[in-house]
Amino acid sequence: MLYYNKSIETATYDEMFHLQSYRLSKTVRRAYDNVPLYKQRIDAAGIFPEDIKSVDDLRKLPYTQKKDLRDTYPYGMFAVPRNKLVRVHASSGTTGKQTVVGYTQNDIDLWSECVARALVAAGTTEDDFVHVSYGYGLFTGGLGLHYGVEKLGATAIPASSGNTARQITMLQDFGSSVLCCTPSYALYISDVLRQQNIDPKTINLKSGIFGAEPWSENMRHEIEARLNVKAFDIYGLSEICGPGVSFDCEYQNGLHVNEDHFLIEIVDPESGMPLPDGEPGEVVFTCISKEALPLLRYNTHDISSITHERCECGRTLVRMDRITGRSDDMLIIRGVNVFPSQIESVLLSVGQIEPHYLIVVDRQNNLDTLEIKVEMSLAAFSDKIRGLEELERRIRGSLESVLGISAKITFVEANTIQRSEGKAKRVIDNRKL
Ligand code: DLL
């Protein structure tokens, strides 16, 4: 099976444009009639819902922010009566109240199809046993993947996260061929395999579907080598539906956006103006099929760029570049803008270290300091001091030449940096305390 929904995934530009325009105009009308915040915003913008006739009119609409969901917590932005909801999820967020999102039965069905498309693009078939180690619960990862697996007709193993030793036994015994979890949990699993002297080849995994946090191309290579799998990226966020907003295909060349349901724009973080293909900026989505929570021009603050160039897989769906980070996670160190994923990429290109690191930013005497704690491989750690000095020099040199920042590199022993079963926390910024 090449595609889950061939007519959509390979639609012509005109077909997609017409479908999107039809859905967009209907959604704007529904949002206006049912969500007080949208009526207010659309009135304030001096437009009428019927002014939005096609995708070309998208720019006339006001933006939505996470704050709007918080201000109307918990259900104020739902466009359907509560008895039409079949499920709610919530994203924790580090500050403030949770963001609550809701789904009608149709919303769950379309979300499951989006995930099924991602699974098929990663080579999953009805014959596969899919081990889902994203957390089950209010987080959309576990149930999102689960419903997609069932929609496809493959077999879901709802392992959830935690108890890694038991997960490994299940991977060995249950015949799982696909693993779904965060990239950092995939690494953790590979660590435990090593500790237990289990050859990953003895587990029959062929692929991994990893997402929910930024990860670099070098991290992809690392995970592919350690787990003996092909690693696919999957992106999404609760506010838009959950995992499956966009997904990698076999060419691993950008993530195809399910744009028959979610319109994507890239906007300049400063001016809010939409940017052309190829230029990085903040990712903005408009939901055009969802019933319960039809967010219009929702600014995710994730950073990416898009391309309409044809992909070798035959899908015509617009592609977004892997997320480099969130604009609010960007570190400004002595005036230089850096994303943690860029640091990760440099670290992993140097070799001889484990893919576990912690970035510590501080301010001393009004000057920003950057320390990167890096785990050494066991072999390198027992190496002579001269070898370590040379490695430190190489890492510092690469950081300076690639990112233009200097950093203190501290080597720590293997297995001392805290592992993550979900989204990893890799930055400690003491300046904000
Ligand atoms: O993380 C949904 C998800 C679950 C996606 C499982 C993929 C797999 P939230 O908890 O609402 O939803 O967090 C959404 O996580 O805005 C990004 O900043 C980040 N994120 C999600 N997927 C990726 C990815 C889920 N593939 C936030 N690459 C988003 C980079 C990602 N960042």
Tab-separated table of C-alpha atoms and ligand atoms in Angstrom:
chain	number	residue	atom	x	y	z
A	1	MET	CA	0.000	0.000	0.000
A	2	LEU	CA	1.552	3.272	-1.097
A	3	TYR	CA	-1.006	5.734	0.220
A	4	TYR	CA	-3.850	5.510	2.697
A	5	ASN	CA	-6.005	7.970	0.743
A	6	LYS	CA	-4.556	8.226	-2.743
A	7	SER	CA	-6.994	10.745	-4.232
A	8	ILE	CA	-6.268	13.237	-1.455
A	9	GLU	CA	-2.572	12.551	-0.988
A	10	THR	CA	-1.869	12.930	-4.708
A	11	ALA	CA	-4.529	15.531	-5.573
A	12	THR	CA	-3.696	18.178	-8.147
A	13	TYR	CA	-3.172	21.755	-7.019
A	14	ASP	CA	-6.598	22.788	-8.345
A	15	GLU	CA	-8.413	19.887	-6.712
A	16	MET	CA	-6.835	20.659	-3.368
A	17	PHE	CA	-7.446	24.391	-3.688
A	18	HIS	CA	-11.158	23.881	-4.351
A	19	LEU	CA	-11.616	21.401	-1.543
A	20	GLN	CA	-9.744	23.645	0.889
A	21	SER	CA	-11.640	26.752	-0.172
A	22	TYR	CA	-15.005	25.041	0.240
A	23	ARG	CA	-14.084	23.714	3.685
A	24	LEU	CA	-12.514	26.987	4.802
A	25	SER	CA	-15.558	29.084	3.964
A	26	LYS	CA	-17.873	26.667	5.779
A	27	THR	CA	-15.594	26.543	8.825
A	28	VAL	CA	-15.328	30.316	9.133
A	29	ARG	CA	-19.120	30.575	9.064
A	30	ARG	CA	-19.445	27.926	11.780
A	31	ALA	CA	-16.742	29.466	13.940
A	32	TYR	CA	-18.398	32.873	13.617
A	33	ASP	CA	-21.843	31.542	14.516
A	34	ASN	CA	-20.757	29.338	17.432
A	35	VAL	CA	-17.623	30.761	19.057
A	36	PRO	CA	-18.141	34.200	20.658
A	37	LEU	CA	-14.402	34.963	20.478
A	38	TYR	CA	-14.373	34.446	16.711
A	39	LYS	CA	-17.500	36.558	16.177
A	40	GLN	CA	-15.828	39.341	18.143
A	41	ARG	CA	-12.487	39.032	16.299
A	42	ILE	CA	-14.001	38.761	12.831
A	43	ASP	CA	-16.270	41.748	13.506
A	44	ALA	CA	-13.284	43.684	14.816
A	45	ALA	CA	-11.338	42.870	11.644
A	46	GLY	CA	-14.129	44.600	9.717
A	47	ILE	CA	-14.974	41.558	7.620
A	48	PHE	CA	-17.949	39.246	7.218
A	49	PRO	CA	-17.684	35.462	7.266
A	50	GLU	CA	-18.898	35.379	3.651
A	51	ASP	CA	-15.855	37.458	2.635
A	52	ILE	CA	-13.804	34.288	3.091
A	53	LYS	CA	-14.578	32.500	-0.160
A	54	SER	CA	-11.286	30.807	-0.939
A	55	VAL	CA	-7.846	30.018	0.447
A	56	ASP	CA	-6.699	33.291	-1.083
A	57	ASP	CA	-8.811	35.115	1.525
A	58	LEU	CA	-7.132	33.369	4.458
A	59	ARG	CA	-4.929	36.371	5.211
A	60	LYS	CA	-7.963	38.490	6.011
A	61	LEU	CA	-8.643	36.403	9.117
A	62	PRO	CA	-7.278	37.317	12.544
A	63	TYR	CA	-4.756	35.063	14.313
A	64	THR	CA	-5.542	32.812	17.284
A	65	GLN	CA	-3.025	32.299	20.100
A	66	LYS	CA	-2.656	29.787	22.917
A	67	LYS	CA	-3.639	32.600	25.265
A	68	ASP	CA	-7.111	32.645	23.676
A	69	LEU	CA	-7.610	29.020	24.691
A	70	ARG	CA	-6.378	29.786	28.180
A	71	ASP	CA	-8.616	32.840	28.502
A	72	THR	CA	-11.666	30.799	27.514
A	73	TYR	CA	-10.638	27.756	29.596
A	74	PRO	CA	-11.855	25.067	29.514
A	75	TYR	CA	-14.514	24.899	26.783
A	76	GLY	CA	-15.035	28.484	25.615
A	77	MET	CA	-13.756	27.976	22.071
A	78	PHE	CA	-15.742	24.838	21.296
A	79	ALA	CA	-18.072	25.270	18.350
A	80	VAL	CA	-20.420	22.390	19.216
A	81	PRO	CA	-22.740	21.728	22.177
A	82	ARG	CA	-21.074	19.647	24.864
A	83	ASN	CA	-23.212	16.583	24.187
A	84	LYS	CA	-21.627	16.308	20.719
A	85	LEU	CA	-18.160	15.775	22.228
A	86	VAL	CA	-16.905	12.217	22.423
A	87	ARG	CA	-13.496	12.973	23.940
A	88	VAL	CA	-11.324	15.657	25.464
A	89	HIS	CA	-7.536	15.830	25.703
A	90	ALA	CA	-5.337	18.450	27.323
A	91	SER	CA	-1.781	19.621	26.986
A	92	SER	CA	0.011	20.313	30.199
A	93	GLY	CA	2.210	23.270	29.308
A	94	THR	CA	4.799	24.426	31.762
A	95	THR	CA	3.028	27.552	32.922
A	96	GLY	CA	-0.582	28.400	33.583
A	97	LYS	CA	-3.668	26.299	33.087
A	98	GLN	CA	-3.828	23.288	30.807
A	99	THR	CA	-5.152	23.773	27.309
A	100	VAL	CA	-8.255	21.647	26.857
A	101	VAL	CA	-9.207	20.380	23.419
A	102	GLY	CA	-12.322	18.461	22.361
A	103	TYR	CA	-13.420	16.142	19.567
A	104	THR	CA	-16.692	15.048	17.993
A	105	GLN	CA	-16.906	11.571	16.490
A	106	ASN	CA	-16.107	13.061	13.069
A	107	ASP	CA	-13.061	14.802	14.531
A	108	ILE	CA	-11.765	11.519	15.938
A	109	ASP	CA	-12.367	9.835	12.579
A	110	LEU	CA	-10.475	12.437	10.586
A	111	TRP	CA	-7.644	12.542	13.126
A	112	SER	CA	-7.348	8.735	12.996
A	113	GLU	CA	-7.169	8.903	9.207
A	114	CYS	CA	-4.391	11.495	9.413
A	115	VAL	CA	-2.402	9.126	11.632
A	116	ALA	CA	-3.201	6.166	9.353
A	117	ARG	CA	-1.774	8.157	6.411
A	118	ALA	CA	1.396	8.758	8.438
A	119	LEU	CA	1.682	5.078	9.312
A	120	VAL	CA	1.294	4.020	5.677
A	121	ALA	CA	3.851	6.617	4.552
A	122	ALA	CA	6.246	4.969	7.014
A	123	GLY	CA	5.658	1.604	5.377
A	124	THR	CA	3.211	0.226	7.956
A	125	THR	CA	0.679	-2.328	6.737
A	126	GLU	CA	-2.209	-4.322	8.200
A	127	ASP	CA	0.287	-7.050	9.048
A	128	ASP	CA	2.254	-4.900	11.475
A	129	PHE	CA	2.189	-4.986	15.251
A	130	VAL	CA	2.640	-1.427	16.412
A	131	HIS	CA	4.055	-0.862	19.888
A	132	VAL	CA	2.758	2.504	21.108
A	133	SER	CA	4.969	3.899	23.870
A	134	TYR	CA	3.639	7.447	23.797
A	135	GLY	CA	1.824	8.209	27.027
A	136	TYR	CA	-1.860	7.297	27.108
A	137	GLY	CA	-4.096	9.784	28.870
A	138	LEU	CA	-4.758	13.454	28.373
A	139	PHE	CA	-1.635	13.672	26.165
A	140	THR	CA	-2.671	13.050	22.550
A	141	GLY	CA	0.321	10.849	21.667
A	142	GLY	CA	-0.841	7.453	22.966
A	143	LEU	CA	-4.498	7.467	21.948
A	144	GLY	CA	-3.732	9.402	18.758
A	145	LEU	CA	-1.360	6.761	17.435
A	146	HIS	CA	-3.554	3.990	18.800
A	147	TYR	CA	-6.645	5.027	16.842
A	148	GLY	CA	-4.568	5.514	13.699
A	149	VAL	CA	-3.188	1.978	13.990
A	150	GLU	CA	-6.683	0.550	14.387
A	151	LYS	CA	-8.016	2.647	11.497
A	152	LEU	CA	-5.317	1.194	9.278
A	153	GLY	CA	-6.186	-2.307	10.432
A	154	ALA	CA	-2.754	-2.994	11.914
A	155	THR	CA	-2.472	-4.245	15.495
A	156	ALA	CA	-1.968	-1.763	18.317
A	157	ILE	CA	0.030	-2.705	21.397
A	158	PRO	CA	-0.947	0.007	23.915
A	159	ALA	CA	2.238	-0.131	25.996
A	160	SER	CA	2.165	3.552	27.053
A	161	SER	CA	5.365	4.919	28.578
A	162	GLY	CA	7.395	3.808	31.589
A	163	ASN	CA	8.829	0.557	32.916
A	164	THR	CA	11.378	0.275	30.153
A	165	ALA	CA	12.627	-3.198	31.053
A	166	ARG	CA	9.105	-4.556	30.684
A	167	GLN	CA	8.659	-2.683	27.401
A	168	ILE	CA	11.727	-4.464	26.070
A	169	THR	CA	10.354	-7.851	27.038
A	170	MET	CA	7.145	-6.956	25.224
A	171	LEU	CA	9.088	-5.824	22.161
A	172	GLN	CA	10.879	-9.167	22.155
A	173	ASP	CA	7.861	-11.367	22.854
A	174	PHE	CA	4.945	-9.672	21.081
A	175	GLY	CA	6.541	-9.491	17.647
A	176	SER	CA	6.295	-5.702	17.328
A	177	SER	CA	7.536	-4.404	13.998
A	178	VAL	CA	6.896	-0.682	14.532
A	179	LEU	CA	7.750	1.420	17.586
A	180	CYS	CA	6.027	4.742	18.314
A	181	CYS	CA	7.454	7.035	21.013
A	182	THR	CA	9.387	10.251	21.491
A	183	PRO	CA	12.906	10.241	19.993
A	184	SER	CA	14.338	10.657	23.480
A	185	TYR	CA	12.459	7.605	24.727
A	186	ALA	CA	13.700	5.647	21.710
A	187	LEU	CA	17.235	6.518	22.816
A	188	TYR	CA	16.472	5.486	26.364
A	189	ILE	CA	15.147	2.136	25.148
A	190	SER	CA	18.353	1.661	23.159
A	191	ASP	CA	20.408	2.428	26.290
A	192	VAL	CA	18.594	-0.236	28.261
A	193	LEU	CA	19.067	-2.709	25.414
A	194	ARG	CA	22.801	-2.059	25.607
A	195	GLN	CA	22.876	-2.396	29.378
A	196	GLN	CA	21.132	-5.731	29.082
A	197	ASN	CA	23.416	-6.819	26.245
A	198	ILE	CA	20.487	-7.346	23.916
A	199	ASP	CA	21.300	-7.074	20.230
A	200	PRO	CA	18.593	-4.847	18.662
A	201	LYS	CA	18.626	-7.170	15.669
A	202	THR	CA	17.024	-9.804	17.875
A	203	ILE	CA	13.972	-7.541	18.108
A	204	ASN	CA	12.135	-7.434	14.820
A	205	LEU	CA	11.503	-3.715	14.616
A	206	LYS	CA	11.591	-2.327	11.080
A	207	SER	CA	10.581	1.246	11.750
A	208	GLY	CA	9.997	3.863	14.400
A	209	ILE	CA	7.522	6.732	14.282
A	210	PHE	CA	8.965	9.405	16.489
A	211	GLY	CA	7.772	12.892	17.371
A	212	ALA	CA	6.301	15.207	20.001
A	213	GLU	CA	9.636	17.014	20.468
A	214	PRO	CA	12.335	18.507	18.241
A	215	TRP	CA	15.107	16.158	17.108
A	216	SER	CA	17.930	16.697	14.672
A	217	GLU	CA	18.843	14.774	11.527
A	218	ASN	CA	21.940	13.509	13.353
A	219	MET	CA	19.721	12.196	16.130
A	220	ARG	CA	17.728	10.348	13.468
A	221	HIS	CA	20.902	8.618	12.244
A	222	GLU	CA	21.885	7.781	15.811
A	223	ILE	CA	18.500	6.191	16.601
A	224	GLU	CA	18.400	4.335	13.286
A	225	ALA	CA	21.805	2.819	13.990
A	226	ARG	CA	21.108	1.971	17.612
A	227	LEU	CA	17.698	0.383	17.112
A	228	ASN	CA	18.275	-0.975	13.620
A	229	VAL	CA	15.130	0.743	12.319
A	230	LYS	CA	14.173	3.375	9.771
A	231	ALA	CA	13.117	6.408	11.815
A	232	PHE	CA	10.182	8.565	10.674
A	233	ASP	CA	9.197	11.949	12.022
A	234	ILE	CA	5.592	12.685	12.976
A	235	TYR	CA	4.419	16.133	13.994
A	236	GLY	CA	1.314	17.549	15.567
A	237	LEU	CA	-0.129	19.453	18.465
A	238	SER	CA	-3.192	18.969	20.614
A	239	GLU	CA	-4.822	22.225	19.592
A	240	ILE	CA	-4.919	21.143	15.947
A	241	CYS	CA	-5.738	17.466	16.690
A	242	GLY	CA	-2.614	15.742	18.028
A	243	PRO	CA	-0.025	13.627	16.177
A	244	GLY	CA	-0.571	13.335	12.427
A	245	VAL	CA	-0.817	16.970	11.380
A	246	SER	CA	2.212	16.172	9.203
A	247	PHE	CA	4.428	13.163	8.626
A	248	ASP	CA	7.560	11.840	6.971
A	249	CYS	CA	7.442	9.570	3.942
A	250	GLU	CA	10.108	7.051	2.914
A	251	TYR	CA	12.233	9.865	1.418
A	252	GLN	CA	12.525	11.566	4.840
A	253	ASN	CA	12.647	14.828	3.038
A	254	GLY	CA	10.238	17.053	4.940
A	255	LEU	CA	6.882	16.293	6.535
A	256	HIS	CA	3.750	16.119	4.378
A	257	VAL	CA	0.971	18.217	5.856
A	258	ASN	CA	-2.549	16.789	5.847
A	259	GLU	CA	-3.593	19.972	4.135
A	260	ASP	CA	-7.085	18.818	3.220
A	261	HIS	CA	-7.787	19.330	6.947
A	262	PHE	CA	-5.157	21.818	8.110
A	263	LEU	CA	-3.999	24.826	6.103
A	264	ILE	CA	-0.430	25.777	6.851
A	265	GLU	CA	1.177	29.210	6.669
A	266	ILE	CA	4.634	30.348	7.724
A	267	VAL	CA	4.681	33.835	9.204
A	268	ASP	CA	7.328	36.294	10.254
A	269	PRO	CA	7.533	36.206	14.075
A	270	GLU	CA	7.978	39.971	14.256
A	271	SER	CA	5.543	41.344	11.693
A	272	GLY	CA	3.099	38.432	11.492
A	273	MET	CA	3.283	38.659	7.686
A	274	PRO	CA	3.099	35.368	5.741
A	275	LEU	CA	6.458	34.265	4.299
A	276	PRO	CA	7.165	32.609	0.940
A	277	ASP	CA	8.238	28.985	0.452
A	278	GLY	CA	11.692	28.202	1.816
A	279	GLU	CA	11.789	30.974	4.399
A	280	PRO	CA	11.726	29.904	8.040
A	281	GLY	CA	9.193	31.418	10.386
A	282	GLU	CA	6.388	30.526	12.785
A	283	VAL	CA	3.991	27.785	11.749
A	284	VAL	CA	0.323	28.796	11.663
A	285	PHE	CA	-2.542	26.342	11.103
A	286	THR	CA	-6.172	26.772	10.195
A	287	CYS	CA	-8.445	23.776	10.807
A	288	ILE	CA	-10.897	23.436	7.931
A	289	SER	CA	-12.732	20.198	8.752
A	290	LYS	CA	-12.868	20.003	12.498
A	291	GLU	CA	-16.177	20.422	14.249
A	292	ALA	CA	-15.447	20.813	17.956
A	293	LEU	CA	-12.415	23.095	17.864
A	294	PRO	CA	-12.043	24.783	14.470
A	295	LEU	CA	-9.071	27.032	15.223
A	296	LEU	CA	-8.414	29.760	12.672
A	297	ARG	CA	-4.841	30.866	11.933
A	298	TYR	CA	-3.524	29.345	15.160
A	299	ASN	CA	0.085	30.383	15.788
A	300	THR	CA	1.965	27.338	17.091
A	301	HIS	CA	5.241	29.266	17.610
A	302	ASP	CA	7.014	26.247	16.130
A	303	ILE	CA	9.693	27.202	13.624
A	304	SER	CA	9.781	25.654	10.157
A	305	SER	CA	9.562	26.453	6.448
A	306	ILE	CA	7.429	24.906	3.704
A	307	THR	CA	7.912	23.753	0.129
A	308	HIS	CA	5.416	22.976	-2.638
A	309	GLU	CA	8.065	21.120	-4.664
A	310	ARG	CA	7.002	17.674	-5.796
A	311	CYS	CA	8.181	14.833	-3.514
A	312	GLU	CA	9.535	11.632	-5.023
A	313	CYS	CA	6.904	9.621	-3.134
A	314	GLY	CA	4.219	11.043	-5.402
A	315	ARG	CA	2.366	12.880	-2.633
A	316	THR	CA	1.428	16.383	-3.633
A	317	LEU	CA	0.729	17.462	-0.050
A	318	VAL	CA	2.768	20.536	0.894
A	319	ARG	CA	5.846	19.667	2.977
A	320	MET	CA	7.215	21.362	6.064
A	321	ASP	CA	10.823	21.138	7.150
A	322	ARG	CA	11.532	19.355	10.426
A	323	ILE	CA	10.815	21.668	13.343
A	324	THR	CA	13.996	23.314	14.602
A	325	GLY	CA	12.350	24.436	17.830
A	326	ARG	CA	9.782	26.831	19.156
A	327	SER	CA	10.283	30.571	18.937
A	328	ASP	CA	9.743	30.665	22.690
A	329	ASP	CA	12.426	27.970	23.244
A	330	MET	CA	15.008	29.860	21.243
A	331	LEU	CA	17.960	30.766	23.402
A	332	ILE	CA	19.558	34.138	22.954
A	333	ILE	CA	23.071	33.748	24.236
A	334	ARG	CA	25.169	36.882	24.176
A	335	GLY	CA	22.918	38.108	21.388
A	336	VAL	CA	23.208	34.975	19.259
A	337	ASN	CA	19.996	33.073	18.501
A	338	VAL	CA	20.363	29.344	18.981
A	339	PHE	CA	17.928	26.473	19.126
A	340	PRO	CA	18.793	23.499	21.342
A	341	SER	CA	18.362	21.231	18.300
A	342	GLN	CA	21.212	23.062	16.548
A	343	ILE	CA	23.476	22.367	19.499
A	344	GLU	CA	22.366	18.730	19.380
A	345	SER	CA	23.218	18.531	15.718
A	346	VAL	CA	26.745	19.859	16.287
A	347	LEU	CA	27.365	17.567	19.260
A	348	LEU	CA	26.321	14.459	17.387
A	349	SER	CA	28.384	15.328	14.340
A	350	VAL	CA	31.565	15.226	16.433
A	351	GLY	CA	31.257	11.587	17.538
A	352	GLN	CA	32.705	9.766	20.558
A	353	ILE	CA	29.940	11.033	22.803
A	354	GLU	CA	26.573	9.661	23.812
A	355	PRO	CA	23.500	11.472	22.423
A	356	HIS	CA	22.610	12.645	25.926
A	357	TYR	CA	23.310	16.234	26.861
A	358	LEU	CA	22.088	19.087	29.020
A	359	ILE	CA	22.338	22.750	28.118
A	360	VAL	CA	22.800	25.088	31.082
A	361	VAL	CA	22.521	28.819	30.524
A	362	ASP	CA	23.336	31.313	33.230
A	363	ARG	CA	24.329	34.930	33.687
A	364	GLN	CA	27.440	35.948	35.572
A	365	ASN	CA	28.498	39.564	35.915
A	366	ASN	CA	25.883	40.519	33.328
A	367	LEU	CA	27.340	38.119	30.818
A	368	ASP	CA	25.521	35.039	29.517
A	369	THR	CA	27.324	31.774	30.071
A	370	LEU	CA	26.646	28.529	28.260
A	371	GLU	CA	27.675	25.171	29.588
A	372	ILE	CA	26.979	21.941	27.789
A	373	LYS	CA	27.124	18.780	29.817
A	374	VAL	CA	27.831	15.885	27.529
A	375	GLU	CA	27.783	12.211	28.288
A	376	MET	CA	30.869	10.343	27.207
A	377	SER	CA	30.796	6.912	25.743
A	378	LEU	CA	32.299	4.451	28.236
A	379	ALA	CA	35.321	3.860	26.018
A	380	ALA	CA	36.057	7.567	25.614
A	381	PHE	CA	35.643	8.238	29.329
A	382	SER	CA	38.385	5.841	30.270
A	383	ASP	CA	40.606	7.417	27.639
A	384	LYS	CA	43.647	9.510	28.531
A	385	ILE	CA	43.133	13.144	29.567
A	386	ARG	CA	44.874	14.248	26.364
A	387	GLY	CA	42.121	12.545	24.346
A	388	LEU	CA	39.455	14.334	26.329
A	389	GLU	CA	41.098	17.697	25.850
A	390	GLU	CA	41.253	17.087	22.136
A	391	LEU	CA	37.556	16.093	22.052
A	392	GLU	CA	36.574	19.174	24.036
A	393	ARG	CA	38.522	21.352	21.640
A	394	ARG	CA	36.756	19.778	18.676
A	395	ILE	CA	33.288	20.283	20.142
A	396	ARG	CA	34.055	23.873	21.101
A	397	GLY	CA	35.496	24.552	17.653
A	398	SER	CA	32.438	23.123	15.868
A	399	LEU	CA	30.039	25.107	18.031
A	400	GLU	CA	31.956	28.278	17.346
A	401	SER	CA	32.213	27.788	13.621
A	402	VAL	CA	28.672	26.457	13.016
A	403	LEU	CA	26.689	28.502	15.521
A	404	GLY	CA	29.036	31.322	16.387
A	405	ILE	CA	28.876	30.767	20.129
A	406	SER	CA	31.459	29.669	22.632
A	407	ALA	CA	30.578	27.221	25.361
A	408	LYS	CA	32.089	25.425	28.287
A	409	ILE	CA	31.995	21.687	27.654
A	410	THR	CA	31.751	19.454	30.686
A	411	PHE	CA	32.069	15.719	30.224
A	412	VAL	CA	29.999	13.595	32.531
A	413	GLU	CA	29.953	9.857	33.007
A	414	ALA	CA	27.676	7.613	30.961
A	415	ASN	CA	24.125	7.273	32.327
A	416	THR	CA	24.272	10.323	34.567
A	417	ILE	CA	22.046	12.679	32.581
A	418	GLN	CA	18.420	12.093	33.349
A	419	ARG	CA	16.562	9.987	30.754
A	420	SER	CA	13.096	10.807	29.514
A	421	GLU	CA	10.085	8.587	28.929
A	422	GLY	CA	8.204	11.396	27.198
A	423	LYS	CA	9.334	14.821	26.048
A	424	ALA	CA	12.925	15.448	27.127
A	425	LYS	CA	13.956	18.551	29.029
A	426	ARG	CA	17.368	19.461	27.696
A	427	VAL	CA	17.732	23.088	28.714
A	428	ILE	CA	18.128	24.698	32.111
A	429	ASP	CA	18.011	28.452	31.765
A	430	ASN	CA	18.904	29.907	35.145
A	431	ARG	CA	18.608	33.446	33.800
A	432	LYS	CA	14.835	33.249	33.962
A	433	LEU	CA	14.735	32.303	37.627
B	1	DLL	O1	3.191	16.469	21.111
B	1	DLL	C1	1.412	15.681	19.716
B	1	DLL	C2	2.271	14.568	19.228
B	1	DLL	C3	2.273	13.366	19.873
B	1	DLL	C4	3.043	14.734	18.084
B	1	DLL	C5	3.035	12.321	19.399
B	1	DLL	C6	3.819	13.711	17.599
B	1	DLL	C7	3.815	12.486	18.255
B	1	DLL	P1	1.468	18.593	22.320
B	1	DLL	O2	1.763	17.905	23.584
B	1	DLL	O3	0.306	19.527	22.260
B	1	DLL	O4	1.184	17.556	21.176
B	1	DLL	O5	2.792	19.356	21.901
B	1	DLL	C8	2.867	20.002	20.664
B	1	DLL	O6	5.241	19.545	20.499
B	1	DLL	O7	3.849	22.486	19.045
B	1	DLL	C9	5.905	21.149	18.922
B	1	DLL	O8	6.522	22.193	19.639
B	1	DLL	C10	6.273	19.817	19.557
B	1	DLL	N1	6.308	18.752	18.544
B	1	DLL	C11	5.373	17.840	18.261
B	1	DLL	N2	5.817	17.001	17.286
B	1	DLL	C12	7.058	17.420	16.940
B	1	DLL	C13	8.032	16.988	15.997
B	1	DLL	C14	2.034	16.583	20.734
B	1	DLL	N3	7.856	15.934	15.217
B	1	DLL	C15	4.249	20.574	20.463
B	1	DLL	N4	9.174	17.695	15.919
B	1	DLL	C16	4.394	21.192	19.092
B	1	DLL	C17	9.394	18.769	16.705
B	1	DLL	C18	7.361	18.541	17.742
B	1	DLL	N5	8.521	19.212	17.622
